[in-house]
Amino acid sequence: MLAASAIAWVASTVPNLTDLTVSRVARQIAAGESYDAPLLRQIIAANLPAAQRQCEPKALRELLVLQLSAADMTVRGTDLAQTDADVDAVQRMSRILLGCAPTESLGWLGAFWAGSRQDGLTARTVAFLGQSYRLAPHEVWLQMMRVPLTFRAFDALPPTLTDAAIQDFNDVFHDRLFPSAAALYVKSPTSARSRLLDLTCDVSERERLAFWYLVRDVGGKIQHRCYPADDRPRYLLDN
């Protein structure tokens, strides 16, 4: 039943490429889905001038979601020129968004990500991340985007921000968004995993087992007092 549920969830979250409206694509990306970076750039190019001209925070926020996703994919590749262009675009769009809406947490997150790529983890870039947490500590759609970016710098961040990142995961998990929580857990640094799993012990055994299976399905592994200690392959466990 759990396996069938997981398959149904995956099928339900495959992007519908016939609907490329900015709002829909931004929602899907925030939920953990992926689009081709060139397609995202095309959507941004077609919509950014009007959003910037109108200084419309909602539209600018959604377009920044798309640009962050495109840039995050590009930096994993080998095209250094495109990487620089995408990081610069995140920086520029973050400034535009913050110029129209200084309290937009995503704008500060974009400034942190781009700044850390360009200048490293300086006091200034870390302060940008702190602003993101201060302005939106519990917005789940944002937390699902913020956690992976924060986890990459986790061991170099001050305790206030590592605690905030742990809380991001906790909020996602306790909203019963278990597939998203499993994906975030797999992306977490080793130094954070015991703390993350400690926070999952208060749900039912059935829910913990569902989370355990989901982590295994995306290539992760759990070793913790609240979870089974069996390391056998999945097909043996199911039997």
GROMACS .gro file of C-alpha atoms in nm:
model
  239
    1MET     CA    1   0.000   0.000   0.000
    2LEU     CA    2   0.284   0.236   0.086
    3ALA     CA    3   0.458   0.160  -0.242
    4ALA     CA    4   0.136   0.221  -0.435
    5SER     CA    5   0.088   0.550  -0.254
    6ALA     CA    6   0.440   0.659  -0.342
    7ILE     CA    7   0.386   0.574  -0.710
    8ALA     CA    8   0.058   0.764  -0.711
    9TRP     CA    9   0.229   1.065  -0.555
   10VAL     CA   10   0.504   1.065  -0.817
   11ALA     CA   11   0.250   1.038  -1.099
   12SER     CA   12   0.048   1.323  -0.956
   13THR     CA   13   0.350   1.555  -0.936
   14VAL     CA   14   0.488   1.516  -1.288
   15PRO     CA   15   0.486   1.870  -1.435
   16ASN     CA   16   0.207   1.942  -1.680
   17LEU     CA   17   0.404   2.093  -1.965
   18THR     CA   18   0.084   2.210  -2.138
   19ASP     CA   19   0.033   2.469  -1.863
   20LEU     CA   20   0.337   2.694  -1.841
   21THR     CA   21   0.178   2.985  -1.655
   22VAL     CA   22   0.428   3.141  -1.417
   23SER     CA   23   0.219   3.076  -1.105
   24ARG     CA   24   0.173   2.708  -1.181
   25VAL     CA   25   0.539   2.647  -1.263
   26ALA     CA   26   0.650   2.835  -0.951
   27ARG     CA   27   0.417   2.625  -0.733
   28GLN     CA   28   0.549   2.303  -0.882
   29ILE     CA   29   0.910   2.407  -0.836
   30ALA     CA   30   0.846   2.506  -0.475
   31ALA     CA   31   0.699   2.159  -0.424
   32GLY     CA   32   1.024   2.001  -0.544
   33GLU     CA   33   0.965   1.945  -0.914
   34SER     CA   34   1.208   2.026  -1.196
   35TYR     CA   35   1.188   2.187  -1.538
   36ASP     CA   36   1.457   2.229  -1.802
   37ALA     CA   37   1.665   2.537  -1.728
   38PRO     CA   38   1.637   2.676  -2.086
   39LEU     CA   39   1.257   2.656  -2.064
   40LEU     CA   40   1.259   2.843  -1.733
   41ARG     CA   41   1.478   3.115  -1.882
   42GLN     CA   42   1.233   3.154  -2.170
   43ILE     CA   43   0.940   3.196  -1.932
   44ILE     CA   44   1.136   3.451  -1.728
   45ALA     CA   45   1.239   3.651  -2.035
   46ALA     CA   46   0.877   3.667  -2.153
   47ASN     CA   47   0.740   3.785  -1.819
   48LEU     CA   48   1.009   3.978  -1.630
   49PRO     CA   49   0.989   4.313  -1.814
   50ALA     CA   50   0.620   4.362  -1.734
   51ALA     CA   51   0.659   4.243  -1.374
   52GLN     CA   52   0.952   4.479  -1.321
   53ARG     CA   53   0.772   4.770  -1.486
   54GLN     CA   54   0.467   4.720  -1.263
   55CYS     CA   55   0.683   4.647  -0.956
   56GLU     CA   56   0.450   4.357  -0.878
   57PRO     CA   57   0.588   4.155  -0.581
   58LYS     CA   58   0.386   3.838  -0.647
   59ALA     CA   59   0.495   3.813  -1.009
   60LEU     CA   60   0.856   3.901  -0.926
   61ARG     CA   61   0.860   3.643  -0.645
   62GLU     CA   62   0.733   3.369  -0.875
   63LEU     CA   63   0.985   3.457  -1.145
   64LEU     CA   64   1.265   3.447  -0.888
   65VAL     CA   65   1.154   3.095  -0.794
   66LEU     CA   66   1.202   2.998  -1.158
   67GLN     CA   67   1.540   3.168  -1.182
   68LEU     CA   68   1.667   3.006  -0.862
   69SER     CA   69   1.568   2.667  -0.999
   70ALA     CA   70   1.740   2.731  -1.333
   71ALA     CA   71   2.055   2.857  -1.161
   72ASP     CA   72   2.065   2.568  -0.915
   73MET     CA   73   2.062   2.323  -1.207
   74THR     CA   74   2.324   2.518  -1.403
   75VAL     CA   75   2.579   2.535  -1.122
   76ARG     CA   76   2.586   2.155  -1.115
   77GLY     CA   77   2.701   2.147  -1.477
   78THR     CA   78   3.016   2.243  -1.663
   79ASP     CA   79   2.902   2.555  -1.852
   80LEU     CA   80   3.082   2.820  -1.648
   81ALA     CA   81   2.959   3.111  -1.860
   82GLN     CA   82   2.596   3.007  -1.816
   83THR     CA   83   2.657   2.951  -1.445
   84ASP     CA   84   2.786   3.305  -1.404
   85ALA     CA   85   2.493   3.441  -1.605
   86ASP     CA   86   2.235   3.254  -1.397
   87VAL     CA   87   2.392   3.351  -1.064
   88ASP     CA   88   2.404   3.714  -1.178
   89ALA     CA   89   2.038   3.687  -1.279
   90VAL     CA   90   1.943   3.560  -0.932
   91GLN     CA   91   2.131   3.849  -0.775
   92ARG     CA   92   1.970   4.104  -1.006
   93MET     CA   93   1.616   3.968  -0.967
   94SER     CA   94   1.654   3.948  -0.590
   95ARG     CA   95   1.745   4.317  -0.584
   96ILE     CA   96   1.450   4.402  -0.806
   97LEU     CA   97   1.212   4.210  -0.579
   98LEU     CA   98   1.352   4.366  -0.262
   99GLY     CA   99   1.334   4.709  -0.421
  100CYS     CA  100   0.961   4.660  -0.468
  101ALA     CA  101   0.899   4.466  -0.145
  102PRO     CA  102   1.181   4.484   0.116
  103THR     CA  103   1.009   4.227   0.339
  104GLU     CA  104   0.999   3.952   0.074
  105SER     CA  105   1.184   3.664   0.237
  106LEU     CA  106   1.254   3.495  -0.096
  107GLY     CA  107   1.439   3.804  -0.211
  108TRP     CA  108   1.675   3.776   0.085
  109LEU     CA  109   1.716   3.402   0.022
  110GLY     CA  110   1.808   3.473  -0.341
  111ALA     CA  111   2.055   3.741  -0.229
  112PHE     CA  112   2.211   3.489   0.013
  113TRP     CA  113   2.243   3.216  -0.250
  114ALA     CA  114   2.386   3.439  -0.519
  115GLY     CA  115   2.611   3.624  -0.274
  116SER     CA  116   2.752   3.302  -0.131
  117ARG     CA  117   2.824   3.178  -0.485
  118GLN     CA  118   3.000   3.502  -0.579
  119ASP     CA  119   3.170   3.606  -0.255
  120GLY     CA  120   3.157   3.303  -0.025
  121LEU     CA  121   2.999   3.287   0.319
  122THR     CA  122   3.082   3.634   0.438
  123ALA     CA  123   2.913   3.806   0.732
  124ARG     CA  124   2.709   4.000   0.476
  125THR     CA  125   2.577   3.696   0.289
  126VAL     CA  126   2.498   3.512   0.612
  127ALA     CA  127   2.304   3.820   0.725
  128PHE     CA  128   2.090   3.788   0.411
  129LEU     CA  129   1.993   3.435   0.513
  130GLY     CA  130   1.914   3.561   0.862
  131GLN     CA  131   1.676   3.816   0.710
  132SER     CA  132   1.500   3.541   0.516
  133TYR     CA  133   1.439   3.347   0.836
  134ARG     CA  134   1.336   3.654   1.033
  135LEU     CA  135   1.076   3.762   0.779
  136ALA     CA  136   0.923   3.420   0.703
  137PRO     CA  137   1.010   3.158   0.964
  138HIS     CA  138   0.715   2.926   0.893
  139GLU     CA  139   0.603   2.953   0.528
  140VAL     CA  140   0.620   2.591   0.414
  141TRP     CA  141   0.647   2.659   0.039
  142LEU     CA  142   0.950   2.879   0.109
  143GLN     CA  143   1.095   2.639   0.365
  144MET     CA  144   1.101   2.359   0.108
  145MET     CA  145   1.319   2.578  -0.114
  146ARG     CA  146   1.527   2.727   0.168
  147VAL     CA  147   1.628   2.406   0.344
  148PRO     CA  148   1.839   2.254   0.062
  149LEU     CA  149   2.024   2.584   0.009
  150THR     CA  150   2.084   2.624   0.381
  151PHE     CA  151   2.194   2.260   0.424
  152ARG     CA  152   2.476   2.314   0.175
  153ALA     CA  153   2.629   2.574   0.405
  154PHE     CA  154   2.507   2.413   0.728
  155ASP     CA  155   2.840   2.340   0.896
  156ALA     CA  156   2.965   2.695   0.836
  157LEU     CA  157   2.656   2.875   0.971
  158PRO     CA  158   2.606   3.016   1.322
  159PRO     CA  159   2.387   2.815   1.563
  160THR     CA  160   2.089   3.047   1.525
  161LEU     CA  161   2.069   2.964   1.154
  162THR     CA  162   2.141   2.592   1.187
  163ASP     CA  163   1.861   2.578   1.444
  164ALA     CA  164   1.636   2.763   1.200
  165ALA     CA  165   1.718   2.514   0.923
  166ILE     CA  166   1.632   2.223   1.154
  167GLN     CA  167   1.302   2.396   1.231
  168ASP     CA  168   1.232   2.433   0.858
  169PHE     CA  169   1.259   2.055   0.821
  170ASN     CA  170   1.049   2.002   1.132
  171ASP     CA  171   0.768   2.218   0.993
  172VAL     CA  172   0.767   2.032   0.661
  173PHE     CA  173   0.767   1.693   0.834
  174HIS     CA  174   0.491   1.779   1.080
  175ASP     CA  175   0.274   1.915   0.802
  176ARG     CA  176   0.277   1.547   0.693
  177LEU     CA  177   0.456   1.636   0.368
  178PHE     CA  178   0.653   1.315   0.401
  179PRO     CA  179   0.777   1.283   0.039
  180SER     CA  180   0.916   1.637   0.057
  181ALA     CA  181   1.062   1.574   0.403
  182ALA     CA  182   1.231   1.256   0.276
  183ALA     CA  183   1.387   1.445  -0.015
  184LEU     CA  184   1.511   1.715   0.223
  185TYR     CA  185   1.652   1.458   0.466
  186VAL     CA  186   1.855   1.292   0.190
  187LYS     CA  187   2.004   1.632   0.102
  188SER     CA  188   2.094   1.709   0.463
  189PRO     CA  189   2.454   1.705   0.592
  190THR     CA  190   2.559   1.413   0.809
  191SER     CA  191   2.609   1.648   1.104
  192ALA     CA  192   2.238   1.739   1.102
  193ARG     CA  193   2.073   1.401   1.056
  194SER     CA  194   2.044   1.287   1.417
  195ARG     CA  195   1.883   1.618   1.509
  196LEU     CA  196   1.640   1.591   1.219
  197LEU     CA  197   1.537   1.238   1.307
  198ASP     CA  198   1.497   1.319   1.677
  199LEU     CA  199   1.216   1.552   1.573
  200THR     CA  200   1.030   1.275   1.389
  201CYS     CA  201   0.989   1.041   1.684
  202ASP     CA  202   0.661   1.190   1.804
  203VAL     CA  203   0.447   1.076   1.509
  204SER     CA  204   0.282   0.736   1.487
  205GLU     CA  205   0.481   0.424   1.406
  206ARG     CA  206   0.292   0.393   1.078
  207GLU     CA  207   0.390   0.746   0.976
  208ARG     CA  208   0.752   0.689   1.071
  209LEU     CA  209   0.756   0.371   0.864
  210ALA     CA  210   0.609   0.557   0.567
  211PHE     CA  211   0.885   0.819   0.600
  212TRP     CA  212   1.146   0.543   0.636
  213TYR     CA  213   1.031   0.380   0.310
  214LEU     CA  214   1.026   0.715   0.128
  215VAL     CA  215   1.384   0.789   0.235
  216ARG     CA  216   1.495   0.448   0.111
  217ASP     CA  217   1.310   0.503  -0.218
  218VAL     CA  218   1.514   0.816  -0.293
  219GLY     CA  219   1.843   0.649  -0.209
  220GLY     CA  220   1.880   0.744   0.156
  221LYS     CA  221   1.930   0.546   0.472
  222ILE     CA  222   1.812   0.596   0.828
  223GLN     CA  223   1.997   0.475   1.136
  224HIS     CA  224   1.818   0.600   1.444
  225ARG     CA  225   1.660   0.468   1.763
  226CYS     CA  226   1.306   0.552   1.639
  227TYR     CA  227   1.337   0.351   1.317
  228PRO     CA  228   1.393  -0.012   1.216
  229ALA     CA  229   1.754  -0.125   1.240
  230ASP     CA  230   1.716  -0.372   0.953
  231ASP     CA  231   1.963  -0.316   0.666
  232ARG     CA  232   1.823  -0.587   0.441
  233PRO     CA  233   1.720  -0.494   0.083
  234ARG     CA  234   1.373  -0.349   0.038
  235TYR     CA  235   1.234  -0.662  -0.135
  236LEU     CA  236   1.324  -0.874   0.169
  237LEU     CA  237   1.173  -0.622   0.407
  238ASP     CA  238   0.847  -0.619   0.211
  239ASN     CA  239   0.828  -0.994   0.233
   0.00000   0.00000   0.00000
